[in-house]
Amino acid sequence: MKIAFIGLGNMGGGMAANLVKAGHDVHAFDLSEEALAAAKDKGCTTYSTAAEACEGVDAVVSMLPNGAIVKTVYANNVFGHAPAGAVLLDCSTIDVATARKVSEAAAEAGYPMVDAPVSGGIAAADAGTLTFMVGGSEDAFKKAEPVLQAMGKAVIHAGDAGNGQAAKICNNMLLGIHMIGTCEAFAMAQKLGLDPQTFYDISSVSSGQCWSMTSYCPVPGVGPTTPADNGYKGGFATALMLKDLKLAMEAAETAGITPNMGQRARELYEIFDRAGNGPRDFSAYIETLD
Ligand code: NAD
């Protein structure tokens, strides 16, 4: 397939490279010259505008920073430039309302579209092991699925347009909450005189067990190798966790529910981010409890 790829940053760079590896002809565009040069090295053909990259393609994939950029890029550079009927896949994490609006505008312009945000970070994007949560019609999902399969290990249809984003922010709200809870439990166990490894050995096979403990332990040297063992470098940036918690709180307001724990997690990550921890892995939060 001929696939346009817009947004070749930390995530998009690896995803576009995996489309090339799967035999697709990838037409790449990014505002950053550096990102474009890296995409060229990985076998993509580069273009000087997104509109040009979209000419004659079967599919368009985007991996962009936020909803406002996604809306503008699709309105100005994709609609009317990609051939009618080409399938559009926005893999960025954006707000549910914008995802639904862009998808509606795509349908009016004659394009099937899915929102397909991901679980998994830069390493999973590079390795082609992302999980995609996909919102869109059955027809759009069927067209998008083979493109997504070349970049991930799991592709799950979550329902209509916007449902991929809804699944992503609900999942990440839960992740933010249980990471903070896990950090608090380890800090408290230690203050009460328990060795962290002993607490891990007990809690990881007891009812407190969760992903933040057993797959992403925030304590260095305990559990599997995680960003905690690398000075909290790499992994999932605090700034991105905060972004997702803000999106979750916006969506909660629209839906008319009050997720108290989600709100508190957003406040705590906001304070942590403001203290200069934005680029650090979100499990570094445990240091605030020292
Ligand atoms: P990034 O900042 O590294 O990449 C974004 C890229 O988009 C940049 O290269 C930038 O130059 C480009 N860009 C911005 N505006 C553009 C425009 N108008 N036209 C073309 N290119 C443009 O960000 P990232 O870490 O790759 O994240 C991308 C998306 O993936 C975000 O929505 C983020 O929330 C989501 N996400 C990131 C991670 C992660 O671990 N980094 C994990 C899951 C989801």
Coordinates of C-alpha atoms and ligand atoms in Angstrom, one line a residue:
M1 CA 0.0 0.0 0.0
K2 CA 1.0 3.7 -0.4
I3 CA 0.7 5.2 3.1
A4 CA 1.1 8.9 4.1
F5 CA 2.6 9.2 7.6
I6 CA 2.3 12.6 9.3
G7 CA 4.2 13.2 12.5
L8 CA 7.5 11.3 12.7
G9 CA 8.5 12.1 16.3
N10 CA 9.4 9.7 19.1
M11 CA 6.5 7.5 18.4
G12 CA 5.8 8.1 14.7
G13 CA 9.4 7.6 13.6
G14 CA 9.4 4.0 14.7
M15 CA 5.9 3.3 13.5
A16 CA 6.6 4.6 10.0
A17 CA 9.8 2.4 9.9
N18 CA 7.7 -0.6 10.7
L19 CA 5.3 0.2 7.8
V20 CA 8.4 0.3 5.5
K21 CA 9.6 -3.1 7.0
A22 CA 6.2 -4.6 6.2
G23 CA 6.7 -3.6 2.5
H24 CA 4.6 -0.5 2.3
D25 CA 5.5 2.6 0.4
V26 CA 5.6 5.3 3.1
H27 CA 5.2 9.0 2.1
A28 CA 6.5 10.9 5.2
F29 CA 6.0 14.4 6.4
D30 CA 6.9 16.3 9.6
L31 CA 7.6 19.9 10.3
S32 CA 11.0 19.0 11.8
E33 CA 13.8 18.6 9.2
E34 CA 15.6 16.3 11.7
A35 CA 12.6 13.9 11.9
L36 CA 12.3 13.9 8.1
A37 CA 16.0 13.0 7.7
A38 CA 15.6 10.1 10.2
A39 CA 12.5 8.9 8.3
K40 CA 14.4 9.0 5.0
D41 CA 17.2 6.9 6.6
K42 CA 14.6 4.3 7.5
G43 CA 13.3 4.0 4.0
C44 CA 10.5 6.5 3.8
T45 CA 10.1 8.9 0.9
T46 CA 9.9 12.4 2.3
Y47 CA 7.8 15.4 1.2
S48 CA 7.9 19.1 1.9
T49 CA 4.1 19.4 2.8
A50 CA 1.6 17.0 4.3
A51 CA -0.7 17.7 1.4
E52 CA 1.9 16.4 -1.1
A53 CA 2.6 13.4 1.0
C54 CA -1.2 12.5 0.8
E55 CA -1.4 12.6 -3.0
G56 CA -2.3 9.2 -4.5
V57 CA -2.2 7.2 -1.2
D58 CA -4.4 4.3 0.0
A59 CA -4.1 5.3 3.7
V60 CA -3.0 8.3 5.9
V61 CA -1.6 7.7 9.4
S62 CA -1.0 10.6 11.8
M63 CA 0.9 10.6 15.1
L64 CA 0.7 14.3 16.3
P65 CA 0.9 16.1 19.7
N66 CA -2.7 17.2 20.3
G67 CA -6.3 17.6 19.1
A68 CA -5.9 21.2 17.7
I69 CA -3.0 20.1 15.5
V70 CA -4.8 17.0 14.3
K71 CA -7.9 19.0 13.4
T72 CA -5.9 21.6 11.4
V73 CA -3.7 19.0 9.6
Y74 CA -6.7 17.0 8.5
A75 CA -8.8 20.0 7.4
N76 CA -6.0 21.8 5.5
N77 CA -3.7 19.0 4.3
V78 CA -5.6 15.7 4.1
F79 CA -9.2 16.3 3.1
G80 CA -9.2 17.0 -0.6
H81 CA -5.6 15.9 -1.0
A82 CA -5.7 12.2 -0.2
P83 CA -7.8 10.3 -2.9
A84 CA -11.5 9.9 -1.9
G85 CA -12.0 6.6 -0.1
A86 CA -8.5 6.4 1.4
V87 CA -8.6 5.2 5.0
L88 CA -7.5 7.8 7.6
L89 CA -6.0 6.6 10.9
D90 CA -5.2 9.1 13.7
C91 CA -3.0 7.3 16.2
S92 CA -2.3 10.5 18.4
T93 CA -3.8 10.7 21.9
I94 CA -6.4 13.5 21.7
D95 CA -9.7 14.5 23.3
V96 CA -12.7 12.4 22.5
A97 CA -14.8 15.3 21.3
T98 CA -12.2 16.4 18.7
A99 CA -11.7 12.8 17.5
R100 CA -15.5 12.6 16.9
K101 CA -15.6 15.9 15.1
V102 CA -12.6 15.1 12.8
S103 CA -14.1 11.7 12.0
E104 CA -17.5 13.3 11.1
A105 CA -15.7 15.8 8.9
A106 CA -13.8 12.9 7.2
A107 CA -17.1 11.1 6.5
E108 CA -18.5 14.3 4.9
A109 CA -15.4 14.6 2.8
G110 CA -15.7 10.9 1.7
Y111 CA -13.1 9.2 3.8
P112 CA -13.5 6.3 6.3
M113 CA -11.6 7.2 9.4
V114 CA -10.6 5.6 12.7
D115 CA -9.1 7.1 15.9
A116 CA -6.5 4.5 17.0
P117 CA -4.5 5.7 20.0
V118 CA -1.9 3.4 21.4
S119 CA -0.8 1.7 24.6
G120 CA 3.0 1.2 24.7
G121 CA 5.8 3.8 24.6
I122 CA 8.7 4.5 22.3
A123 CA 10.3 1.0 22.7
A124 CA 7.0 -0.6 21.6
A125 CA 6.6 1.8 18.7
D126 CA 10.1 0.9 17.5
A127 CA 9.6 -2.9 18.1
G128 CA 6.1 -2.9 16.4
T129 CA 4.5 -4.2 19.6
L130 CA 1.9 -1.4 20.3
T131 CA -1.7 -2.1 21.3
F132 CA -4.2 -0.1 19.2
M133 CA -7.6 0.9 20.6
V134 CA -9.7 1.7 17.6
G135 CA -12.9 3.8 17.3
G136 CA -14.8 3.9 14.0
S137 CA -17.4 2.1 11.8
E138 CA -17.0 -1.6 11.1
D139 CA -16.0 -0.7 7.5
A140 CA -13.4 1.8 8.6
F141 CA -12.0 -0.6 11.1
K142 CA -11.7 -3.4 8.5
K143 CA -9.7 -1.1 6.2
A144 CA -7.5 0.2 9.0
E145 CA -6.7 -3.1 10.6
P146 CA -4.0 -4.4 8.2
V147 CA -2.2 -1.0 8.5
L148 CA -2.3 -1.2 12.3
Q149 CA -1.2 -4.8 12.4
A150 CA 2.1 -3.9 10.8
M151 CA 2.8 -1.6 13.7
G152 CA 1.4 -3.5 16.7
K153 CA 0.8 -6.7 18.6
A154 CA -2.9 -6.1 19.3
V155 CA -5.6 -4.2 17.4
I156 CA -8.9 -3.9 19.3
H157 CA -12.1 -2.4 17.9
A158 CA -13.6 -0.3 20.7
G159 CA -16.8 0.8 18.9
D160 CA -17.8 4.0 17.1
A161 CA -15.7 7.1 16.4
G162 CA -14.0 8.5 19.5
N163 CA -14.2 5.2 21.4
G164 CA -10.5 4.5 20.9
Q165 CA -9.7 7.7 22.6
A166 CA -12.2 7.0 25.4
A167 CA -10.6 3.6 26.0
K168 CA -7.1 5.2 26.1
I169 CA -7.9 7.9 28.6
C170 CA -9.9 5.6 30.9
N171 CA -7.0 3.1 30.8
N172 CA -4.4 5.8 31.5
M173 CA -6.5 7.4 34.3
L174 CA -6.4 4.0 36.0
L175 CA -2.7 3.7 35.3
G176 CA -2.0 7.1 36.9
I177 CA -4.1 6.2 40.0
H178 CA -2.5 2.8 40.6
M179 CA 1.0 4.1 40.0
I180 CA 0.5 6.7 42.7
G181 CA -1.1 4.0 45.0
T182 CA 1.8 1.7 44.3
C183 CA 4.4 4.4 45.2
E184 CA 2.5 5.3 48.4
A185 CA 2.3 1.6 49.4
F186 CA 6.1 1.1 48.9
A187 CA 6.9 4.3 50.7
M188 CA 4.7 3.5 53.7
A189 CA 5.9 -0.2 53.9
Q190 CA 9.4 1.1 54.1
K191 CA 8.6 3.7 56.8
L192 CA 6.9 0.9 58.8
G193 CA 10.1 -1.1 58.7
L194 CA 9.5 -3.5 55.7
D195 CA 12.2 -4.2 53.2
P196 CA 10.9 -3.2 49.7
Q197 CA 11.8 -6.6 48.2
T198 CA 9.9 -8.3 51.0
F199 CA 6.9 -6.1 50.5
Y200 CA 7.0 -6.8 46.7
D201 CA 7.2 -10.6 47.4
I202 CA 4.1 -10.4 49.5
S203 CA 2.0 -7.8 47.7
S204 CA 2.8 -9.0 44.2
V205 CA 1.0 -12.3 45.0
S206 CA -1.7 -10.7 47.2
S207 CA -4.8 -8.6 46.5
G208 CA -2.8 -5.3 46.2
Q209 CA -1.1 -6.7 43.1
C210 CA -1.4 -4.4 40.0
W211 CA 0.5 -3.6 36.7
S212 CA 2.4 -0.7 38.3
M213 CA 3.8 -3.1 40.8
T214 CA 4.5 -6.3 38.9
S215 CA 5.4 -4.9 35.4
Y216 CA 6.6 -1.4 36.2
C217 CA 7.8 -1.4 39.8
P218 CA 8.8 2.2 40.8
V219 CA 11.4 0.9 43.2
P220 CA 14.9 0.4 41.8
G221 CA 16.2 -3.2 42.0
V222 CA 12.8 -4.7 42.8
G223 CA 10.7 -6.7 40.3
P224 CA 11.4 -6.7 36.6
T225 CA 13.8 -4.2 35.0
T226 CA 11.9 -0.9 34.7
P227 CA 12.8 2.8 34.2
A228 CA 13.4 2.9 38.0
D229 CA 16.5 0.8 37.3
N230 CA 17.7 3.4 34.7
G231 CA 17.4 6.6 36.9
Y232 CA 13.7 7.0 35.7
K233 CA 15.0 7.8 32.1
G234 CA 13.0 6.6 29.1
G235 CA 9.6 4.9 29.7
F236 CA 6.5 7.1 29.9
A237 CA 7.2 10.8 30.5
T238 CA 5.4 12.5 33.4
A239 CA 4.3 15.3 31.0
L240 CA 2.5 12.7 28.8
M241 CA 0.8 11.1 31.9
L242 CA -0.3 14.6 32.9
K243 CA -1.6 15.2 29.3
D244 CA -3.7 12.0 29.4
L245 CA -5.1 12.8 32.9
K246 CA -6.1 16.3 31.7
L247 CA -7.9 14.7 28.7
A248 CA -9.6 12.2 31.1
M249 CA -10.8 15.0 33.3
E250 CA -12.2 16.9 30.3
A251 CA -14.0 13.8 29.1
A252 CA -15.4 13.2 32.6
E253 CA -16.8 16.7 32.7
T254 CA -18.5 16.2 29.4
A255 CA -19.8 12.8 30.5
G256 CA -21.1 14.3 33.8
I257 CA -19.2 12.1 36.2
T258 CA -16.8 13.0 39.0
P259 CA -13.8 10.6 39.1
N260 CA -12.4 11.7 42.5
M261 CA -9.3 9.5 42.3
G262 CA -8.6 10.6 38.7
Q263 CA -8.9 14.3 39.7
R264 CA -6.5 13.7 42.6
A265 CA -4.0 11.9 40.3
R266 CA -4.2 14.8 37.9
E267 CA -3.4 17.3 40.7
L268 CA -0.5 15.3 42.0
Y269 CA 1.0 14.8 38.6
E270 CA 0.6 18.5 37.9
I271 CA 2.6 19.4 41.0
F272 CA 5.2 16.7 40.1
D273 CA 5.5 18.0 36.5
R274 CA 5.8 21.7 37.6
A275 CA 8.7 20.7 39.9
G276 CA 10.7 20.0 36.7
N277 CA 9.9 16.3 36.3
G278 CA 8.1 16.5 33.0
P279 CA 10.6 14.5 30.9
R280 CA 11.2 11.9 33.6
D281 CA 9.4 8.6 33.8
F282 CA 6.1 8.9 35.7
S283 CA 7.1 6.2 38.2
A284 CA 9.7 8.7 39.6
Y285 CA 6.7 10.1 41.5
I286 CA 7.9 7.7 44.3
E287 CA 10.8 10.2 45.1
T288 CA 8.2 12.8 46.3
L289 CA 7.4 10.4 49.2
D290 CA 10.9 9.9 50.4
Ligands
NAD1 P1 6.8 14.0 19.6 O1 6.7 15.4 20.0 O2 8.1 13.3 19.7 O3 6.3 13.9 18.0 C1 5.3 14.7 17.4 C2 5.8 15.0 16.0 O4 4.8 15.8 15.3 C3 7.0 16.0 16.0 O5 8.1 15.4 15.3 C4 6.5 17.3 15.4 O6 7.5 18.0 14.7 C5 5.4 16.8 14.6 N1 4.4 17.8 14.2 C6 3.8 18.7 15.0 N2 3.0 19.5 14.4 C7 3.0 19.0 13.1 C8 2.3 19.4 11.9 N3 1.4 20.4 11.9 N4 2.5 18.7 10.8 C9 3.4 17.7 10.8 N5 4.1 17.3 11.9 C10 3.9 17.9 13.0 O7 5.6 13.2 20.3 P2 5.4 11.6 20.5 O8 6.0 11.2 21.8 O9 5.8 10.9 19.2 O10 3.8 11.6 20.7 C11 3.0 11.6 19.6 C12 1.5 11.2 20.1 O11 1.6 9.9 20.6 C13 1.0 12.2 21.1 O12 -0.4 12.4 20.9 C14 1.2 11.4 22.4 O13 0.3 11.7 23.5 C15 1.0 10.0 21.9 N6 1.7 8.9 22.8 C16 3.0 9.1 23.1 C17 3.7 8.1 23.9 C18 5.1 8.2 24.3 O14 5.6 7.4 25.1 N7 5.9 9.1 23.7 C19 3.0 6.9 24.2 C20 1.6 6.8 23.8 C21 1.0 7.8 23.1

